[in-house]
Every structure is written in C-alpha cells, then in structure tokens.
JSON list of C-alpha atoms and ligand atoms in Angstrom, two decimals:
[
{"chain": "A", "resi": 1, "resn": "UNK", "atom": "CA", "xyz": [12.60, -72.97, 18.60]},
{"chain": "A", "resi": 2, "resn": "UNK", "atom": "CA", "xyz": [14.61, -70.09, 20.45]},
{"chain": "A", "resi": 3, "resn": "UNK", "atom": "CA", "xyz": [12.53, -68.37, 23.09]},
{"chain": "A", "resi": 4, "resn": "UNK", "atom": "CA", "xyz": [12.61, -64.74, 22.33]},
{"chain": "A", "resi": 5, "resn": "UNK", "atom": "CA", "xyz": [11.92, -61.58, 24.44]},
{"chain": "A", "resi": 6, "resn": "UNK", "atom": "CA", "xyz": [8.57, -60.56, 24.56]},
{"chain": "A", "resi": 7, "resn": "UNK", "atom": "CA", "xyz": [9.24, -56.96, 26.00]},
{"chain": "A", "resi": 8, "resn": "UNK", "atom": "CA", "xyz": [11.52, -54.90, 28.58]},
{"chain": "A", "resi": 9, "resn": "UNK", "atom": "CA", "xyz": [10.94, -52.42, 30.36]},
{"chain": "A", "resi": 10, "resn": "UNK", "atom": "CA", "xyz": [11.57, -48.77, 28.99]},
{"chain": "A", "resi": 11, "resn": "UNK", "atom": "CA", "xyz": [13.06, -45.82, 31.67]},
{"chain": "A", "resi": 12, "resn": "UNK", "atom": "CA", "xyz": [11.86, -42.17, 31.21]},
{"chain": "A", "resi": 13, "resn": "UNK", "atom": "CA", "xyz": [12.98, -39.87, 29.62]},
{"chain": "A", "resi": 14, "resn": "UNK", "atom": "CA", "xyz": [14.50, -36.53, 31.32]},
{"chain": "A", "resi": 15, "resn": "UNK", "atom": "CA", "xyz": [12.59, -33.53, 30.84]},
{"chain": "A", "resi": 16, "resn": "UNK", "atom": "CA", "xyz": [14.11, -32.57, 28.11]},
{"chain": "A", "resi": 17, "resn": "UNK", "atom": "CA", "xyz": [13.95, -35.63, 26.36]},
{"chain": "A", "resi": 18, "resn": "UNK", "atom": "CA", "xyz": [11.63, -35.93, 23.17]},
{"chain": "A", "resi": 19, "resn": "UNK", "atom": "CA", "xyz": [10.52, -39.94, 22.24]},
{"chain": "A", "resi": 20, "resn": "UNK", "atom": "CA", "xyz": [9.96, -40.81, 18.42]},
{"chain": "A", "resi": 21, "resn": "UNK", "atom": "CA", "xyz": [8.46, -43.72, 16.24]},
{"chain": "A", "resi": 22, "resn": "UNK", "atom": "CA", "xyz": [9.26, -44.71, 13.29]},
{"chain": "A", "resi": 23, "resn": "UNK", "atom": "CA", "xyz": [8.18, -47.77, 11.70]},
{"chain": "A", "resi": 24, "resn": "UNK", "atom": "CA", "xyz": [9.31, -50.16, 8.13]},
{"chain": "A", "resi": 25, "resn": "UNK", "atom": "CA", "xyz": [12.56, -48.57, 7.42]},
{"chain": "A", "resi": 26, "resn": "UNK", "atom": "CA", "xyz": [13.42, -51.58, 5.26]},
{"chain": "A", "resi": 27, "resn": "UNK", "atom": "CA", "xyz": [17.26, -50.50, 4.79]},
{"chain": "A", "resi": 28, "resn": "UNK", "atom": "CA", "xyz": [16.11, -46.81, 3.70]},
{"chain": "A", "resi": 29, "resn": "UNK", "atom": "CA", "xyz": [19.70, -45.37, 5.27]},
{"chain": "A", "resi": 30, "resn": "UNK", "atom": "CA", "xyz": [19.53, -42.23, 3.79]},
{"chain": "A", "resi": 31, "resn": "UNK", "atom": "CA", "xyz": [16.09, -41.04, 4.72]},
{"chain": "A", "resi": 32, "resn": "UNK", "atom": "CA", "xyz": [16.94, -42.35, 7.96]},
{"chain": "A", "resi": 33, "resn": "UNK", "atom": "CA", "xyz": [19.96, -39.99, 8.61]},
{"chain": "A", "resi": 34, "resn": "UNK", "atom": "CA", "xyz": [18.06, -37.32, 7.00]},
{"chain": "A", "resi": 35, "resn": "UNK", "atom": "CA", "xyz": [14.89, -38.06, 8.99]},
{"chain": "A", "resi": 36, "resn": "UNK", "atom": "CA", "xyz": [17.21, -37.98, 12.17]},
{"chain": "A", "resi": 37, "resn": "UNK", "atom": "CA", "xyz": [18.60, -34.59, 11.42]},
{"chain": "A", "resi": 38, "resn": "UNK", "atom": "CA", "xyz": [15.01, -33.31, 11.07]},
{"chain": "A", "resi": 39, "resn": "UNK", "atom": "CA", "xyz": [14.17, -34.31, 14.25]},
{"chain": "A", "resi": 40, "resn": "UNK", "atom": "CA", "xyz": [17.60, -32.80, 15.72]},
{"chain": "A", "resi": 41, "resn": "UNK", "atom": "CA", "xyz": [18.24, -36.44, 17.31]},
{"chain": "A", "resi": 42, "resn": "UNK", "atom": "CA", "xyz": [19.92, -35.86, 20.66]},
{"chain": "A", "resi": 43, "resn": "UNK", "atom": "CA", "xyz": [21.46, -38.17, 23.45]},
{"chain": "A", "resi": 44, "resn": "UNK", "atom": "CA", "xyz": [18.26, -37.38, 26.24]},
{"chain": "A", "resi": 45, "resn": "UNK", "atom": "CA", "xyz": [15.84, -38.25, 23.25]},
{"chain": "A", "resi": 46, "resn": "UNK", "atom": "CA", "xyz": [14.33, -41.55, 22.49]},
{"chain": "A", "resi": 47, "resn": "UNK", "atom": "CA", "xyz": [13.99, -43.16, 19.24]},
{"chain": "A", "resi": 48, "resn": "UNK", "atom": "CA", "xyz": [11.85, -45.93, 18.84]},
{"chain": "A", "resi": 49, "resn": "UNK", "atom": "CA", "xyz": [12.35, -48.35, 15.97]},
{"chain": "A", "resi": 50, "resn": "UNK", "atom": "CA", "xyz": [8.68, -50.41, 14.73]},
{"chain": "A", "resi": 51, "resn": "UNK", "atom": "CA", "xyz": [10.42, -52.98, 13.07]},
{"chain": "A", "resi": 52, "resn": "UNK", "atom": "CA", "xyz": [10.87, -54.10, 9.16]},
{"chain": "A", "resi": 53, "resn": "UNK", "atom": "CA", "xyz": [14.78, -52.81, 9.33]},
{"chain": "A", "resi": 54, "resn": "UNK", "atom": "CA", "xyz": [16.14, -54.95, 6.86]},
{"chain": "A", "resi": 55, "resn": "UNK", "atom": "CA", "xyz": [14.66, -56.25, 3.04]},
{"chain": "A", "resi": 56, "resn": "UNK", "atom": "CA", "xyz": [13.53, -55.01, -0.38]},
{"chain": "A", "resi": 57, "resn": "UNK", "atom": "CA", "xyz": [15.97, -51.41, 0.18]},
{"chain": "A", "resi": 58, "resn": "UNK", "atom": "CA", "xyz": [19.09, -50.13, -0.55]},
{"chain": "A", "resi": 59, "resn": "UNK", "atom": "CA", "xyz": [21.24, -50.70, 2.37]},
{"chain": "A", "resi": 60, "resn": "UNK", "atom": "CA", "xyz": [20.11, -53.04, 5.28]},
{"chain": "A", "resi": 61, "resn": "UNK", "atom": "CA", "xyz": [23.49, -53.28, 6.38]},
{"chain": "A", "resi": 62, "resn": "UNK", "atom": "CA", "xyz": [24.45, -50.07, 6.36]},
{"chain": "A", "resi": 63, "resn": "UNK", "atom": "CA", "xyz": [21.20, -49.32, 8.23]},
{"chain": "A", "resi": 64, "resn": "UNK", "atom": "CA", "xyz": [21.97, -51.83, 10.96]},
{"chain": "A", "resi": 65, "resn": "UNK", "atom": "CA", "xyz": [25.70, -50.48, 11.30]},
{"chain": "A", "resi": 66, "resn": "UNK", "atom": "CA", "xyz": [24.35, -46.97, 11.79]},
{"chain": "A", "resi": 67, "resn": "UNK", "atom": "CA", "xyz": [21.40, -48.10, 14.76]},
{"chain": "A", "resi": 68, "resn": "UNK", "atom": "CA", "xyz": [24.10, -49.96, 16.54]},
{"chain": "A", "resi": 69, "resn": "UNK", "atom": "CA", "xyz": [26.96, -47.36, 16.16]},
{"chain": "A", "resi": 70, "resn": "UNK", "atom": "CA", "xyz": [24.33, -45.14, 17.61]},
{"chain": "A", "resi": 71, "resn": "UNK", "atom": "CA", "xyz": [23.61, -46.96, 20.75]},
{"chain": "A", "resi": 72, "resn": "UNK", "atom": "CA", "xyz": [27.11, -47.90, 21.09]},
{"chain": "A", "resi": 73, "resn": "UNK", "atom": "CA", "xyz": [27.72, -43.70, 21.49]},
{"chain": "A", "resi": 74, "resn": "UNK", "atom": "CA", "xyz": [25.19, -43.78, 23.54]},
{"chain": "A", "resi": 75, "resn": "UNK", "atom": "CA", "xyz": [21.94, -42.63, 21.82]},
{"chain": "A", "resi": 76, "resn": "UNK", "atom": "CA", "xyz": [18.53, -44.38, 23.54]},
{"chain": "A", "resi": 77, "resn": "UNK", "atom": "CA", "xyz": [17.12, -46.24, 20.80]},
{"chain": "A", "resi": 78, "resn": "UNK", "atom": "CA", "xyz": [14.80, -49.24, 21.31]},
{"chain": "A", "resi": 79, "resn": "UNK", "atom": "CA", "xyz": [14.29, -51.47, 18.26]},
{"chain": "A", "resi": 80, "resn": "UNK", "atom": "CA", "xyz": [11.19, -53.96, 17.84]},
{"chain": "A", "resi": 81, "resn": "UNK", "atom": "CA", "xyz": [10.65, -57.24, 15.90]},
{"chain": "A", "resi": 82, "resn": "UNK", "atom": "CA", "xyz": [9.21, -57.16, 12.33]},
{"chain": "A", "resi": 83, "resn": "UNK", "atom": "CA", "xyz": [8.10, -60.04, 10.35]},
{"chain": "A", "resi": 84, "resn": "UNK", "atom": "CA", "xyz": [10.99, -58.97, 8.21]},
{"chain": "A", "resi": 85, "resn": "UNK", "atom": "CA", "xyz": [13.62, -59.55, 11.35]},
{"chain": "A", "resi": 86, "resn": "UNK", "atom": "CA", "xyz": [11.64, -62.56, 12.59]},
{"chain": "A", "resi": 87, "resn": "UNK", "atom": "CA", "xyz": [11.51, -64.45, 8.64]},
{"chain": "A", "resi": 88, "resn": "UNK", "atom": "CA", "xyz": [15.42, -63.94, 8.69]},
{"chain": "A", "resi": 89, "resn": "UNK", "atom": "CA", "xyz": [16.26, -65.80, 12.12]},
{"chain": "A", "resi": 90, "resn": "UNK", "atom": "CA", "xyz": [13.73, -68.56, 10.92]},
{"chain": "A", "resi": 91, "resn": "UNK", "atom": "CA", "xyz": [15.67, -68.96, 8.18]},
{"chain": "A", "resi": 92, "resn": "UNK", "atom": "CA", "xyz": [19.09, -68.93, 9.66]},
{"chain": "A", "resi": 93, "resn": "UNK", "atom": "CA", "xyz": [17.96, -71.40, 12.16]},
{"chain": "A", "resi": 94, "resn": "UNK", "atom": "CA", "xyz": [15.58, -73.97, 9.87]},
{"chain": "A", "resi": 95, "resn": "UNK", "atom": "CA", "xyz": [16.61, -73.31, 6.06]},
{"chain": "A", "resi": 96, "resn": "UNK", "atom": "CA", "xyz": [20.96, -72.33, 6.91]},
{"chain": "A", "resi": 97, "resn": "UNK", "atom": "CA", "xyz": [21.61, -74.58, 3.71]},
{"chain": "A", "resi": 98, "resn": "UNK", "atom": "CA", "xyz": [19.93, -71.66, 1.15]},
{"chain": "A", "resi": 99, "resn": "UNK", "atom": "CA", "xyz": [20.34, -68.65, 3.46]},
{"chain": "A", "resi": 100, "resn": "UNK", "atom": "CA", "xyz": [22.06, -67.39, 0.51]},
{"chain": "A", "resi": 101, "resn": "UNK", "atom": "CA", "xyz": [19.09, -67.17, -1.57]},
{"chain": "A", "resi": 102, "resn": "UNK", "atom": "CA", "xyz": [16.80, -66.05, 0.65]},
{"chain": "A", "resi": 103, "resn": "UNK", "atom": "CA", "xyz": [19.33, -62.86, 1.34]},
{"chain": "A", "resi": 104, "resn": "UNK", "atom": "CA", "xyz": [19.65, -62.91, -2.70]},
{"chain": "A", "resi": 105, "resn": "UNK", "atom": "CA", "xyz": [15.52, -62.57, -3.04]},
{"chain": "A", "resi": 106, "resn": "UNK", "atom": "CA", "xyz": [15.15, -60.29, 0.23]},
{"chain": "A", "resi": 107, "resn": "UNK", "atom": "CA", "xyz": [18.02, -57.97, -0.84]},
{"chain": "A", "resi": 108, "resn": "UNK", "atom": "CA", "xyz": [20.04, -58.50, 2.10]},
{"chain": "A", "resi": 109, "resn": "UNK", "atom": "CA", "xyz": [23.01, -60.16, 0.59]},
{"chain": "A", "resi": 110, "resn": "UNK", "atom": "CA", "xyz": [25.61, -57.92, 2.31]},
{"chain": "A", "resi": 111, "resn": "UNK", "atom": "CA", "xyz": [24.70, -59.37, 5.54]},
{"chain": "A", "resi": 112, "resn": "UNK", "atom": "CA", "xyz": [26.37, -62.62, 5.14]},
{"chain": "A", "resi": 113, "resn": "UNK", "atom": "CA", "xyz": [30.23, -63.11, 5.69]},
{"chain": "A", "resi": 114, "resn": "UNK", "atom": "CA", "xyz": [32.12, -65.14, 3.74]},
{"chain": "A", "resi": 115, "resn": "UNK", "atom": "CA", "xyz": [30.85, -68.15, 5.15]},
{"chain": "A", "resi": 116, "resn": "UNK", "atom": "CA", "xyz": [27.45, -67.24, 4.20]},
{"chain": "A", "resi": 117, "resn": "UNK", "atom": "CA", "xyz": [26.33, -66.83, 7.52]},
{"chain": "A", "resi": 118, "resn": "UNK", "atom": "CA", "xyz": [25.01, -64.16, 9.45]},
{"chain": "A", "resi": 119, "resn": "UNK", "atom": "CA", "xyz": [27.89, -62.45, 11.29]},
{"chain": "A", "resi": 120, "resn": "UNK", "atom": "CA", "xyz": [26.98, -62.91, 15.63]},
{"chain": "A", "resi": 121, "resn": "UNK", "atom": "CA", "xyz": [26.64, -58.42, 15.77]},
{"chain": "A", "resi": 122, "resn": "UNK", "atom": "CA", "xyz": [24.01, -58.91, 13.61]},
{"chain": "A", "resi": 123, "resn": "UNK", "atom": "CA", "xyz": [22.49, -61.90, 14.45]},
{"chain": "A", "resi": 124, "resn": "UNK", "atom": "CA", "xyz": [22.24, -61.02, 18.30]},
{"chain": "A", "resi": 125, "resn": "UNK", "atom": "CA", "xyz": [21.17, -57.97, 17.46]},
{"chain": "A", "resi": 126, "resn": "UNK", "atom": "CA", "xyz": [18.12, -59.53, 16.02]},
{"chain": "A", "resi": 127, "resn": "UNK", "atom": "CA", "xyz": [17.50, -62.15, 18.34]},
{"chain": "A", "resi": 128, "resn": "UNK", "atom": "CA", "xyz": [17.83, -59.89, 21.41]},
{"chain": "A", "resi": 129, "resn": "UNK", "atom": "CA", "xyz": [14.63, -58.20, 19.40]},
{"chain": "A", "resi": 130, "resn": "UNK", "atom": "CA", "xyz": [11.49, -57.78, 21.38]},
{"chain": "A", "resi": 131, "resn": "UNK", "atom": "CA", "xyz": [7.50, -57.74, 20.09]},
{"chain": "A", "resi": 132, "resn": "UNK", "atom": "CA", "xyz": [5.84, -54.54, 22.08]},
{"chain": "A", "resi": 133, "resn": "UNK", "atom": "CA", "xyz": [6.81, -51.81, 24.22]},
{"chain": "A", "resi": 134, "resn": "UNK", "atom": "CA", "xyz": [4.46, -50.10, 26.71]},
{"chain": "A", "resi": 135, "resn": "UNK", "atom": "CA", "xyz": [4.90, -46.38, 27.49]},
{"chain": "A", "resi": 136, "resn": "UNK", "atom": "CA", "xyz": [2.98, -44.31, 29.80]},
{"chain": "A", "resi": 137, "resn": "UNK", "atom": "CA", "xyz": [0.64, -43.54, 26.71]},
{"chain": "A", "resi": 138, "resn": "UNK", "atom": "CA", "xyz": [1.01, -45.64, 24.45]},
{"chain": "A", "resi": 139, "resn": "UNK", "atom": "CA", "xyz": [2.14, -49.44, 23.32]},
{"chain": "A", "resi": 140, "resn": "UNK", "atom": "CA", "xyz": [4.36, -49.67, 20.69]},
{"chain": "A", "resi": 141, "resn": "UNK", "atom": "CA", "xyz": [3.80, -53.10, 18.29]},
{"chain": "A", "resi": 142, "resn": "UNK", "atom": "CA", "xyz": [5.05, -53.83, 14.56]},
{"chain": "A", "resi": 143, "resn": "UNK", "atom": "CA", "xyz": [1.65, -54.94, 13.46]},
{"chain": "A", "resi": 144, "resn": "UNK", "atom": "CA", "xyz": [-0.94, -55.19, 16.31]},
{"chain": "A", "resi": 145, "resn": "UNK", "atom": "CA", "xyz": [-2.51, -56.77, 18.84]},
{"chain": "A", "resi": 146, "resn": "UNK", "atom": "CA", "xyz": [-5.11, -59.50, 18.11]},
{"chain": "A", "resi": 147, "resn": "UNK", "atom": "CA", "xyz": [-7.46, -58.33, 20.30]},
{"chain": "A", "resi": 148, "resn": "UNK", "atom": "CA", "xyz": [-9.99, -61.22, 19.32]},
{"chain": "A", "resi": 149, "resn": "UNK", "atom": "CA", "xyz": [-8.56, -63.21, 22.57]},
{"chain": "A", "resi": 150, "resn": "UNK", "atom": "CA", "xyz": [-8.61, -62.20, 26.18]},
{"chain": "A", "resi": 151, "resn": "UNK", "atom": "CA", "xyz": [-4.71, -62.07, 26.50]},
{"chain": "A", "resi": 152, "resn": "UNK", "atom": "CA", "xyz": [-3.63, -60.50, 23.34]},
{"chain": "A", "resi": 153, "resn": "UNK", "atom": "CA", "xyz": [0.39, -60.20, 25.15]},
{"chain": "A", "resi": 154, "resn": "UNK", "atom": "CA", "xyz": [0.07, -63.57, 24.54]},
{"chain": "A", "resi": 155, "resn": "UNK", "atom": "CA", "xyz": [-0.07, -64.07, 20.43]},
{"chain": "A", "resi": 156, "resn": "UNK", "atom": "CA", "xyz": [3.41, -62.72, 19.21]},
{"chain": "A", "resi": 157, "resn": "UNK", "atom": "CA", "xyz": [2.08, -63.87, 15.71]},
{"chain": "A", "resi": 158, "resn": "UNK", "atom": "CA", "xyz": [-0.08, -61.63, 15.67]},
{"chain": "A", "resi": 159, "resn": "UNK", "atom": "CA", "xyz": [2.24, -58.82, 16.97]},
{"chain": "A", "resi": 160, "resn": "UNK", "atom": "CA", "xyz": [4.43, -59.12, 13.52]},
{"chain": "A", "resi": 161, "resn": "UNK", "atom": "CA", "xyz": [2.34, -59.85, 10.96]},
{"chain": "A", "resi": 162, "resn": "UNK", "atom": "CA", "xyz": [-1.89, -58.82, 11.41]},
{"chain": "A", "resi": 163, "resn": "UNK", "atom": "CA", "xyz": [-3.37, -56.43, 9.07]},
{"chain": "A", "resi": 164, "resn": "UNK", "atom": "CA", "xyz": [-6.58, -56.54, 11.10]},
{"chain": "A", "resi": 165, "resn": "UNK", "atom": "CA", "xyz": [-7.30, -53.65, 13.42]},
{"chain": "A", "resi": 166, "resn": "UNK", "atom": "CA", "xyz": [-10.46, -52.38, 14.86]},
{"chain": "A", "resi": 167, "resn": "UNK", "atom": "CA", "xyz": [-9.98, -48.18, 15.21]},
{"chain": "A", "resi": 168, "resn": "UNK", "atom": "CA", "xyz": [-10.07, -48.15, 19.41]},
{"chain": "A", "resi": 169, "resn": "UNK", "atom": "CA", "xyz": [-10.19, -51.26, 22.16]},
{"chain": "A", "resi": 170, "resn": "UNK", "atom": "CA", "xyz": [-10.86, -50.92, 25.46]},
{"chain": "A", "resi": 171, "resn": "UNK", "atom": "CA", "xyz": [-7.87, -53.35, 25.99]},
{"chain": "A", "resi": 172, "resn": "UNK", "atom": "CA", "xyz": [-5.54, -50.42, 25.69]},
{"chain": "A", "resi": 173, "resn": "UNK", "atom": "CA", "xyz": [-6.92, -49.21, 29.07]},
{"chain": "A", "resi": 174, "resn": "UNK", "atom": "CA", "xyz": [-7.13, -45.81, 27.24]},
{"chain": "A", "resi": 175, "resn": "UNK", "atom": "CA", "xyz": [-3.01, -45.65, 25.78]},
{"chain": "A", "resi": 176, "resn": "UNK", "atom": "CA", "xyz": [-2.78, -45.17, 21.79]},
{"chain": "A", "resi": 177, "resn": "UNK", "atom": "CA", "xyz": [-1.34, -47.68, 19.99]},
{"chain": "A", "resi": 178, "resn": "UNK", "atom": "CA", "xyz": [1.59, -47.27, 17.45]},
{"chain": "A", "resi": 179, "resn": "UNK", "atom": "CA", "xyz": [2.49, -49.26, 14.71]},
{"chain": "A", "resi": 180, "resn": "UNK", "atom": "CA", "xyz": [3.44, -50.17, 11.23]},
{"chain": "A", "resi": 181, "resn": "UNK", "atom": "CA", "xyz": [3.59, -53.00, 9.07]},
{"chain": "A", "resi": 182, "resn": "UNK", "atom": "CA", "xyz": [0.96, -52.15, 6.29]},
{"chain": "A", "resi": 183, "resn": "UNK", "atom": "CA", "xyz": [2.09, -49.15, 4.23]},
{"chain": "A", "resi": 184, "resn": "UNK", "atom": "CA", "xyz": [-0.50, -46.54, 4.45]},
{"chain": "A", "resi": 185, "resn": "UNK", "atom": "CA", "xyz": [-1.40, -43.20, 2.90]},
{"chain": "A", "resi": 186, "resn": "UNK", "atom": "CA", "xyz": [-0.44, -40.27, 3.82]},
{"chain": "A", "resi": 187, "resn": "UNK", "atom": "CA", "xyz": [-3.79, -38.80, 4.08]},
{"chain": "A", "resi": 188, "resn": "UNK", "atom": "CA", "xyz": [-5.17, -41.45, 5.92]},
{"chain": "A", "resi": 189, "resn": "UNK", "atom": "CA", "xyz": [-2.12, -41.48, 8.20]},
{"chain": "A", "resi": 190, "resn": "UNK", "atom": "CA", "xyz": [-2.97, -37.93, 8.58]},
{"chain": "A", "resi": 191, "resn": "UNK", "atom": "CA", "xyz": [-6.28, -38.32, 9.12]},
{"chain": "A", "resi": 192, "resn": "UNK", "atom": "CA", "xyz": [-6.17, -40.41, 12.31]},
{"chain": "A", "resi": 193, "resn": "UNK", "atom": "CA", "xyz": [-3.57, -38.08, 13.77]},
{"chain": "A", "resi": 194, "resn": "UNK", "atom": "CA", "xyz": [-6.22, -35.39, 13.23]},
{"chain": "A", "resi": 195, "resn": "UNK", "atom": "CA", "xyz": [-9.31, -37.53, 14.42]},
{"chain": "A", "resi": 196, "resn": "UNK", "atom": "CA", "xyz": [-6.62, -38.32, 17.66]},
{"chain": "A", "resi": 197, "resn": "UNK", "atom": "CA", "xyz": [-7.81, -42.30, 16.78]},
{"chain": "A", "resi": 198, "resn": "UNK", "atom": "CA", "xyz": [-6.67, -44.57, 19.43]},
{"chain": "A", "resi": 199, "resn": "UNK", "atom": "CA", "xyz": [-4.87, -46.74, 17.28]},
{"chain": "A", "resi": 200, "resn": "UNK", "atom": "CA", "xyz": [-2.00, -44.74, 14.72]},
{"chain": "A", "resi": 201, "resn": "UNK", "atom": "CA", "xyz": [-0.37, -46.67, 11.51]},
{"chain": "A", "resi": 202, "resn": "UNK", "atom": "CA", "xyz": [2.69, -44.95, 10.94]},
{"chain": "A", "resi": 203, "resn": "UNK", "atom": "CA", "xyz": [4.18, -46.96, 7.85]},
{"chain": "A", "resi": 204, "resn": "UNK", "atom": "CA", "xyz": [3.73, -44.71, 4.62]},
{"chain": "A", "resi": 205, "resn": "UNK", "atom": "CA", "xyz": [6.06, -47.35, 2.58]},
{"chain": "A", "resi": 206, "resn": "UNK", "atom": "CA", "xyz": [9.17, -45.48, 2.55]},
{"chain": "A", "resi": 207, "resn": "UNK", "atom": "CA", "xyz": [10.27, -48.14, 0.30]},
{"chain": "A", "resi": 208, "resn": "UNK", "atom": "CA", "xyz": [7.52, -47.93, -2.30]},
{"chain": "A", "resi": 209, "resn": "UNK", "atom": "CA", "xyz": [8.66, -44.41, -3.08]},
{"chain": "A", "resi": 210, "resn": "UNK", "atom": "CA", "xyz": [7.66, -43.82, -6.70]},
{"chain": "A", "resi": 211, "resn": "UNK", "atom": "CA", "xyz": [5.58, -46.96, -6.90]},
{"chain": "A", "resi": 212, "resn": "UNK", "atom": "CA", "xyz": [2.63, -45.98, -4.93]},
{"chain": "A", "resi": 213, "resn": "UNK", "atom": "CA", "xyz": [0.04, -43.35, -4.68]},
{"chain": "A", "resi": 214, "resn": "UNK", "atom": "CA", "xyz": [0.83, -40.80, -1.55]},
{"chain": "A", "resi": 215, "resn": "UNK", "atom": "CA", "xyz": [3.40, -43.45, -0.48]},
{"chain": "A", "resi": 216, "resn": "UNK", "atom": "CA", "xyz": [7.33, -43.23, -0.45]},
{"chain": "A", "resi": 217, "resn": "UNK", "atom": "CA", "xyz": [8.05, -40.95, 2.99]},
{"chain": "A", "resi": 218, "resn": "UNK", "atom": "CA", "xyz": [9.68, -42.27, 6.40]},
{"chain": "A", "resi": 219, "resn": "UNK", "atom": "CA", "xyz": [7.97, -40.37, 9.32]},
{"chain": "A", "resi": 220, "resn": "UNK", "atom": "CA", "xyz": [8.80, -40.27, 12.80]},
{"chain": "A", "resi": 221, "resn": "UNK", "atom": "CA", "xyz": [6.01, -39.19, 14.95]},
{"chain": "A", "resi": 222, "resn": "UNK", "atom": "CA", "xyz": [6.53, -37.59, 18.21]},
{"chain": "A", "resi": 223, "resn": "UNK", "atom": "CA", "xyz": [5.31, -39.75, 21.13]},
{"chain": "A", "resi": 224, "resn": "UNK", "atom": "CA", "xyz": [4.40, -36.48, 23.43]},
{"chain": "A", "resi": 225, "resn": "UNK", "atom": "CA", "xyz": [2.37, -34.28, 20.95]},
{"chain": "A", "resi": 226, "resn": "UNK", "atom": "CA", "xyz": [1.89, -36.42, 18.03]},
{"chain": "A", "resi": 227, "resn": "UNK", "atom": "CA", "xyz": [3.68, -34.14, 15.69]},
{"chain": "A", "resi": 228, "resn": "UNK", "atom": "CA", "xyz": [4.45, -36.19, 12.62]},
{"chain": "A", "resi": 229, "resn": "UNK", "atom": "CA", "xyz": [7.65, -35.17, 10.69]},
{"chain": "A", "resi": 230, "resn": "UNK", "atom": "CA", "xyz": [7.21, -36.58, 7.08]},
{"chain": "A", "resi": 231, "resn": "UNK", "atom": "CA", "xyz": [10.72, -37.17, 5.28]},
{"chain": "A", "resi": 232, "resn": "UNK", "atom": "CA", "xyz": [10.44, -38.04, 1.44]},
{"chain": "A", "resi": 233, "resn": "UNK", "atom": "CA", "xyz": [12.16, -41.14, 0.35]},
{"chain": "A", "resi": 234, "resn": "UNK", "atom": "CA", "xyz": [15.81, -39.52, -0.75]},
{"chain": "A", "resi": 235, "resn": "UNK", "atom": "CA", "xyz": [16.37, -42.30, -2.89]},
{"chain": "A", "resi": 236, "resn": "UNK", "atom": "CA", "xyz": [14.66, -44.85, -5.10]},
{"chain": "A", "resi": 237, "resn": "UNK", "atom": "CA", "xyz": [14.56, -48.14, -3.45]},
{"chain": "B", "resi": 1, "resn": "MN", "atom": "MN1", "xyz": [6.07, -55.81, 8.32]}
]
C-alpha cells in the first residue's frame, strides 16, 4: 500500500487575499467556472478543494484539466482527498485488470488512455492528494474527524468517508471545522452558518440537482466571514 500525504503546510494569504471551500464537485465543470466567476477568483485568493472531484457528473476530466491548468497559471488552489479520489487509486493499484468498468460504473471513462490506464497528470495528481488542512481558524477535512480516539490525525479512514459528527469538540482547540462528503440541505447548511456551529457541512449535492429536496447547488464559503455563495447546478448531472 502507497503511503500517502497526510497534510502540508498552507502559507497566508496577502491582505488582499480571500480563501474559499468548496466541497463534492463530482465533475460539475460548469457550476464550477460559474461558481468561480461569482466569487471573482483572483491570483492572491485561495481556493480550497474538499474532495469528491471526480464520479457520477458530467465531466471529471474536464474538471481535473481546468484545477490543474489553474495552478499551472498560477492560481493557489489546494485540493483534498475524497473517498471518491481514494476508491480510484485503490483500484488502479489492486483491481488494474477491470479499471475499465469501474470508470464505466463511476462515470469516469474519459480518464483512461488508450491503454486503459490512468494517464501519470492525473494519476499524480491524485496520489500527491492530502486528508486535512489546518488554517489559522479552521481544519479543512472531506468527511471528519473521528473524534472517538485521542489522536483523531491519526485515522485517515475516517477523514474520507464518516458520516458521524458531534456539532462542536473541544479537539478543535476552538477552530471550525469544514467539510463535505454527505450532501446536505440547504437550510440546514444555512442554519449552522447562522447558529456559527463549530463544525460546517458544506456539500449541498451539486450533483443531485433535480433529484433531491433543497439539493443541487455548489457553494463556496468564504473562510474569513463565512459568507456562503450558493451557485445552482447549471446542468443536470
Ligand atoms: Mn465523499
């Protein structure tokens, strides 16, 4: 099993600089680029990605092409593991024979070359992935923490793929914590921005648009004031 990286360390942003979240983008490109106009993306900003890039949308690859293009022009974003990212590289690595299908059932197909593999810009891309961030203010995590053990930096499981979440710990020394992974409401998303709760789901299943109640946007919330910008699905996954 390849040893992955756990975190790095994140500089700070000039003055100017505004830092964003958003989380489960699952290969929404559109409502990405739309989302990142809303926000007026700029080069002294920083965006940071939650995880769940890729699977069940439209256009993983074109969603990947556009992060790294970015970075490569030098826009600060900082991308995080998702089960979604983390189920792929098993797969590559344990299952290579039928990576085909699993693309095929994951809707991913367009990653593979012609020899059916994952092409090295994408693969070390994902493997250079890490589990959490931690800001001044805040840790930033695809699922959670399991915060049922005394080191919970220590259960990357958990990181990718819990559901379960108390509303505060006093493990967070007092810094929020940001994440995604279980596609939320709207209201209730609201709601703990408005109750300033310790611990902020910020995946309203941009992917689900039209298939679930109050579901269906991709928001980026702003890591300074907590301003959430709320971009509708701009297609049908
Ligand atoms: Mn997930």
């Amino acid at each position: 099993m390849k040893k992955y990286p756990l975190t790095y360390n994140i500089p700070s942003t000039s003055d100017s600089g505004k830092r964003w979240a958003i989380s489960d983008l699952h290969g929404c490109l559109m409502t990405f680029d739309k989302l990142l106009d809303e926000i007026h993306f700029k080069t002294q900003d920083q965006l940071f990605l939650l995880g769940d890039l890729i699977d069940r949308g439209p256009d993983s690859k074109g969603l990947l092409n556009r992060i790294i293009e970015l970075k490569e022009s030098g826009y600060q974003i900082h991308c995080l593991r998702g089960n979604h990212e983390e189920m792929l590289l098993d797969h590559v690595y344990n299952y290579s024979s039928t990576l085909r299908e699993y693309a095929l059932i994951h809707g991913v197909l367009p990653l593979l070359d012609e020899n059916e593999q994952i092409p090295s810009r994408f693969l070390n891309f994902f493997e250079e992935l890490p589990y959490y961030f931690e800001l001044d203010n805040a840790y930033l995590v695809h699922a959670g923490f399991n915060f049922e053990i005394d080191d919970p930096l220590s259960d990357t499981n958990a990181m990718i793929w819990t559901r379960e979440l108390p509303s505060s710990s006093n493990w967070l020394n007092g810094k929020k914590l940001i994440h995604g992974h279980t596609p939320t409401t709207l209201r209730r998303i609201q709601q703990q921005l408005k109750n300033n709760d310790q611990i902020i789901n910020i995946d309203n299943g941009c992917v689900f648009d039209g298939m679930r109640e109050d579901m269906g946007a991709m928001l980026a919330l702003n890591l300074n004031d907590y301003e959430l910008l709320i971009m509708k699905n701009v297609v049908h996954a």
